[in-house]
Amino acid sequence: MANRFMGRAVDLAVENARAGRGGPFGAVVVRDGEIVAEGTNLVTSTNDPTAHGEVVAIREACRRLGTFDLAGCEIYTSCEPCPMCLAAIYWARLERVYYGAGRVDAARFGFDDERIYEELGRAAPQRSIPMETLMRDEAIEAFRVWESLPDKTEY
């Protein structure tokens, strides 16, 4: 069964590359042996740098299931998730990730995420994009307000 879902993710990636809609990446979210949502990389066709196949599939799964919590679901993706997609997978609480090509394979074709992995390991002041804290005390007020809400949705 797993090969069927991975095969679909790979087919989506190949179709997407042939159609020129974005990069050669596809993903499917599965729950209880059924595909809940599919996604392909739409970065260049939508001018959205966050429209990676996994993110597109996660967004669609959440929309269809009416929840931000995808516990009980798995994701099959044609390539090892980049740091952004991996973070989205954790935030969505997907329970397992299956991937085809690895990040080293992707780097051979110009999709190299290593710089981002390295940046994440650095303290904010040492990152290549300058980062500066402004109005921290004022910004923390939003957390205090949220924390005081009796009916807030935890996530």
PDB file of C-alpha atoms in Angstrom:
ATOM      1  CA  MET A   1       0.000   0.000   0.000  1.00  0.00           C
ATOM      2  CA  ALA A   2       2.833   2.414   0.873  1.00  0.00           C
ATOM      3  CA  ASN A   3       4.276   2.014  -2.611  1.00  0.00           C
ATOM      4  CA  ARG A   4       0.945   3.067  -4.098  1.00  0.00           C
ATOM      5  CA  PHE A   5       0.984   6.339  -2.166  1.00  0.00           C
ATOM      6  CA  MET A   6       4.665   6.990  -2.860  1.00  0.00           C
ATOM      7  CA  GLY A   7       4.023   6.185  -6.507  1.00  0.00           C
ATOM      8  CA  ARG A   8       1.296   8.823  -6.568  1.00  0.00           C
ATOM      9  CA  ALA A   9       3.625  11.411  -4.988  1.00  0.00           C
ATOM     10  CA  VAL A  10       6.292  10.625  -7.593  1.00  0.00           C
ATOM     11  CA  ASP A  11       3.742  10.751 -10.427  1.00  0.00           C
ATOM     12  CA  LEU A  12       2.602  14.177  -9.206  1.00  0.00           C
ATOM     13  CA  ALA A  13       6.218  15.372  -9.171  1.00  0.00           C
ATOM     14  CA  VAL A  14       6.887  14.140 -12.696  1.00  0.00           C
ATOM     15  CA  GLU A  15       3.605  15.573 -14.030  1.00  0.00           C
ATOM     16  CA  ASN A  16       4.323  18.907 -12.350  1.00  0.00           C
ATOM     17  CA  ALA A  17       7.811  19.101 -13.834  1.00  0.00           C
ATOM     18  CA  ARG A  18       6.510  18.249 -17.318  1.00  0.00           C
ATOM     19  CA  ALA A  19       3.726  20.830 -17.068  1.00  0.00           C
ATOM     20  CA  GLY A  20       6.106  23.553 -15.896  1.00  0.00           C
ATOM     21  CA  ARG A  21       3.896  24.539 -12.937  1.00  0.00           C
ATOM     22  CA  GLY A  22       6.764  24.437 -10.457  1.00  0.00           C
ATOM     23  CA  GLY A  23       9.564  22.254  -9.187  1.00  0.00           C
ATOM     24  CA  PRO A  24       9.697  18.471  -9.474  1.00  0.00           C
ATOM     25  CA  PHE A  25       8.035  17.762  -6.138  1.00  0.00           C
ATOM     26  CA  GLY A  26       4.786  16.056  -5.185  1.00  0.00           C
ATOM     27  CA  ALA A  27       3.175  14.960  -1.934  1.00  0.00           C
ATOM     28  CA  VAL A  28       0.084  13.172  -0.684  1.00  0.00           C
ATOM     29  CA  VAL A  29      -1.472  13.162   2.789  1.00  0.00           C
ATOM     30  CA  VAL A  30      -3.021   9.833   3.753  1.00  0.00           C
ATOM     31  CA  ARG A  31      -5.385   8.890   6.579  1.00  0.00           C
ATOM     32  CA  ASP A  32      -6.755   5.398   7.206  1.00  0.00           C
ATOM     33  CA  GLY A  33      -5.402   4.106   3.910  1.00  0.00           C
ATOM     34  CA  GLU A  34      -7.035   6.838   1.806  1.00  0.00           C
ATOM     35  CA  ILE A  35      -5.525   9.891   0.132  1.00  0.00           C
ATOM     36  CA  VAL A  36      -6.926  12.976   1.842  1.00  0.00           C
ATOM     37  CA  ALA A  37      -5.050  15.574  -0.198  1.00  0.00           C
ATOM     38  CA  GLU A  38      -2.392  16.011  -2.854  1.00  0.00           C
ATOM     39  CA  GLY A  39       0.037  18.799  -3.533  1.00  0.00           C
ATOM     40  CA  THR A  40       2.708  19.780  -5.982  1.00  0.00           C
ATOM     41  CA  ASN A  41       5.325  22.491  -5.937  1.00  0.00           C
ATOM     42  CA  LEU A  42       3.702  25.706  -7.192  1.00  0.00           C
ATOM     43  CA  VAL A  43       6.447  28.179  -6.249  1.00  0.00           C
ATOM     44  CA  THR A  44       7.094  29.600  -9.715  1.00  0.00           C
ATOM     45  CA  SER A  45       3.551  29.413 -11.068  1.00  0.00           C
ATOM     46  CA  THR A  46       2.054  31.230  -8.068  1.00  0.00           C
ATOM     47  CA  ASN A  47       5.035  33.403  -7.121  1.00  0.00           C
ATOM     48  CA  ASP A  48       4.760  31.928  -3.632  1.00  0.00           C
ATOM     49  CA  PRO A  49       8.049  30.692  -2.131  1.00  0.00           C
ATOM     50  CA  THR A  50       6.087  28.731   0.489  1.00  0.00           C
ATOM     51  CA  ALA A  51       4.073  26.722  -2.065  1.00  0.00           C
ATOM     52  CA  HIS A  52       6.138  23.556  -1.766  1.00  0.00           C
ATOM     53  CA  GLY A  53       4.421  20.253  -2.493  1.00  0.00           C
ATOM     54  CA  GLU A  54       4.224  19.218   1.151  1.00  0.00           C
ATOM     55  CA  VAL A  55       2.864  22.593   2.283  1.00  0.00           C
ATOM     56  CA  VAL A  56       0.270  22.605  -0.504  1.00  0.00           C
ATOM     57  CA  ALA A  57      -0.822  19.075   0.464  1.00  0.00           C
ATOM     58  CA  ILE A  58      -0.956  19.943   4.184  1.00  0.00           C
ATOM     59  CA  ARG A  59      -3.028  23.065   3.509  1.00  0.00           C
ATOM     60  CA  GLU A  60      -5.472  21.086   1.379  1.00  0.00           C
ATOM     61  CA  ALA A  61      -5.717  18.262   3.936  1.00  0.00           C
ATOM     62  CA  CYS A  62      -6.456  20.757   6.704  1.00  0.00           C
ATOM     63  CA  ARG A  63      -9.086  22.460   4.557  1.00  0.00           C
ATOM     64  CA  ARG A  64     -10.775  19.175   3.659  1.00  0.00           C
ATOM     65  CA  LEU A  65     -10.693  17.773   7.186  1.00  0.00           C
ATOM     66  CA  GLY A  66     -11.611  21.071   8.823  1.00  0.00           C
ATOM     67  CA  THR A  67      -8.708  21.016  11.277  1.00  0.00           C
ATOM     68  CA  PHE A  68      -5.146  22.207  11.740  1.00  0.00           C
ATOM     69  CA  ASP A  69      -4.258  18.944  13.527  1.00  0.00           C
ATOM     70  CA  LEU A  70      -3.419  16.121  11.133  1.00  0.00           C
ATOM     71  CA  ALA A  71      -2.697  13.542  13.839  1.00  0.00           C
ATOM     72  CA  GLY A  72      -3.575  10.156  12.411  1.00  0.00           C
ATOM     73  CA  CYS A  73      -2.275  11.155   8.976  1.00  0.00           C
ATOM     74  CA  GLU A  74       0.921  10.361   7.126  1.00  0.00           C
ATOM     75  CA  ILE A  75       2.640  12.186   4.297  1.00  0.00           C
ATOM     76  CA  TYR A  76       4.308  10.658   1.273  1.00  0.00           C
ATOM     77  CA  THR A  77       6.595  13.031  -0.572  1.00  0.00           C
ATOM     78  CA  SER A  78       8.735  12.577  -3.639  1.00  0.00           C
ATOM     79  CA  CYS A  79      11.736  14.130  -1.900  1.00  0.00           C
ATOM     80  CA  GLU A  80      13.042  14.548   1.637  1.00  0.00           C
ATOM     81  CA  PRO A  81      11.306  17.617   3.069  1.00  0.00           C
ATOM     82  CA  CYS A  82      13.182  20.905   3.235  1.00  0.00           C
ATOM     83  CA  PRO A  83      13.409  22.677   6.624  1.00  0.00           C
ATOM     84  CA  MET A  84      10.237  24.710   5.972  1.00  0.00           C
ATOM     85  CA  CYS A  85       8.227  21.644   4.977  1.00  0.00           C
ATOM     86  CA  LEU A  86       9.625  19.633   7.853  1.00  0.00           C
ATOM     87  CA  ALA A  87       8.521  22.363  10.256  1.00  0.00           C
ATOM     88  CA  ALA A  88       5.036  22.367   8.678  1.00  0.00           C
ATOM     89  CA  ILE A  89       4.897  18.586   9.096  1.00  0.00           C
ATOM     90  CA  TYR A  90       5.694  18.910  12.793  1.00  0.00           C
ATOM     91  CA  TRP A  91       3.237  21.800  13.291  1.00  0.00           C
ATOM     92  CA  ALA A  92       0.506  19.765  11.558  1.00  0.00           C
ATOM     93  CA  ARG A  93       1.317  16.760  13.777  1.00  0.00           C
ATOM     94  CA  LEU A  94       1.606  14.300  10.915  1.00  0.00           C
ATOM     95  CA  GLU A  95       2.574  10.939  12.349  1.00  0.00           C
ATOM     96  CA  ARG A  96       4.977   9.616   9.733  1.00  0.00           C
ATOM     97  CA  VAL A  97       6.927  10.853   6.712  1.00  0.00           C
ATOM     98  CA  TYR A  98       7.832   8.688   3.750  1.00  0.00           C
ATOM     99  CA  TYR A  99      10.096  10.226   1.118  1.00  0.00           C
ATOM    100  CA  GLY A 100      11.630   9.142  -2.164  1.00  0.00           C
ATOM    101  CA  ALA A 101      14.754  11.062  -3.145  1.00  0.00           C
ATOM    102  CA  GLY A 102      16.999  12.441  -0.407  1.00  0.00           C
ATOM    103  CA  ARG A 103      18.223  15.984   0.079  1.00  0.00           C
ATOM    104  CA  VAL A 104      21.644  15.045  -1.343  1.00  0.00           C
ATOM    105  CA  ASP A 105      19.883  13.787  -4.496  1.00  0.00           C
ATOM    106  CA  ALA A 106      17.967  17.076  -4.773  1.00  0.00           C
ATOM    107  CA  ALA A 107      21.153  19.111  -4.331  1.00  0.00           C
ATOM    108  CA  ARG A 108      22.653  17.417  -7.396  1.00  0.00           C
ATOM    109  CA  PHE A 109      19.854  19.031  -9.407  1.00  0.00           C
ATOM    110  CA  GLY A 110      20.193  22.504  -7.901  1.00  0.00           C
ATOM    111  CA  PHE A 111      17.742  22.154  -5.000  1.00  0.00           C
ATOM    112  CA  ASP A 112      20.211  22.587  -2.158  1.00  0.00           C
ATOM    113  CA  ASP A 113      18.758  23.296   1.278  1.00  0.00           C
ATOM    114  CA  GLU A 114      22.042  22.847   3.142  1.00  0.00           C
ATOM    115  CA  ARG A 115      22.504  26.599   3.635  1.00  0.00           C
ATOM    116  CA  ILE A 116      19.138  26.763   5.434  1.00  0.00           C
ATOM    117  CA  TYR A 117      19.990  23.781   7.628  1.00  0.00           C
ATOM    118  CA  GLU A 118      23.255  25.547   8.565  1.00  0.00           C
ATOM    119  CA  GLU A 119      21.490  28.854   9.235  1.00  0.00           C
ATOM    120  CA  LEU A 120      19.023  27.182  11.612  1.00  0.00           C
ATOM    121  CA  GLY A 121      21.933  25.997  13.721  1.00  0.00           C
ATOM    122  CA  ARG A 122      23.276  29.528  14.187  1.00  0.00           C
ATOM    123  CA  ALA A 123      22.210  32.063  16.805  1.00  0.00           C
ATOM    124  CA  ALA A 124      20.139  34.895  15.314  1.00  0.00           C
ATOM    125  CA  PRO A 125      22.997  37.459  15.341  1.00  0.00           C
ATOM    126  CA  GLN A 126      25.235  35.054  13.365  1.00  0.00           C
ATOM    127  CA  ARG A 127      22.777  34.382  10.523  1.00  0.00           C
ATOM    128  CA  SER A 128      23.462  35.688   7.024  1.00  0.00           C
ATOM    129  CA  ILE A 129      20.209  37.670   6.958  1.00  0.00           C
ATOM    130  CA  PRO A 130      20.497  40.301   9.700  1.00  0.00           C
ATOM    131  CA  MET A 131      17.978  39.840  12.507  1.00  0.00           C
ATOM    132  CA  GLU A 132      17.262  42.418  15.183  1.00  0.00           C
ATOM    133  CA  THR A 133      14.865  42.457  18.121  1.00  0.00           C
ATOM    134  CA  LEU A 134      12.578  45.514  18.295  1.00  0.00           C
ATOM    135  CA  MET A 135       9.823  46.383  20.800  1.00  0.00           C
ATOM    136  CA  ARG A 136      10.063  43.027  22.591  1.00  0.00           C
ATOM    137  CA  ASP A 137       8.085  44.125  25.665  1.00  0.00           C
ATOM    138  CA  GLU A 138       5.249  45.474  23.535  1.00  0.00           C
ATOM    139  CA  ALA A 139       5.202  42.324  21.400  1.00  0.00           C
ATOM    140  CA  ILE A 140       4.997  40.093  24.463  1.00  0.00           C
ATOM    141  CA  GLU A 141       1.680  41.773  25.306  1.00  0.00           C
ATOM    142  CA  ALA A 142       0.022  39.718  22.550  1.00  0.00           C
ATOM    143  CA  PHE A 143       1.107  36.543  24.353  1.00  0.00           C
ATOM    144  CA  ARG A 144      -0.277  37.846  27.654  1.00  0.00           C
ATOM    145  CA  VAL A 145      -3.630  38.591  26.045  1.00  0.00           C
ATOM    146  CA  TRP A 146      -3.730  35.159  24.385  1.00  0.00           C
ATOM    147  CA  GLU A 147      -2.730  33.432  27.618  1.00  0.00           C
ATOM    148  CA  SER A 148      -5.597  35.109  29.495  1.00  0.00           C
ATOM    149  CA  LEU A 149      -8.285  33.934  27.074  1.00  0.00           C
ATOM    150  CA  PRO A 150     -10.436  31.292  28.779  1.00  0.00           C
ATOM    151  CA  ASP A 151     -11.632  29.772  25.466  1.00  0.00           C
ATOM    152  CA  LYS A 152      -8.415  29.814  23.440  1.00  0.00           C
ATOM    153  CA  THR A 153      -7.648  26.926  21.119  1.00  0.00           C
ATOM    154  CA  GLU A 154      -4.361  25.362  22.147  1.00  0.00           C
ATOM    155  CA  TYR A 155      -1.987  24.264  19.441  1.00  0.00           C
TER     156      TYR A 155
END
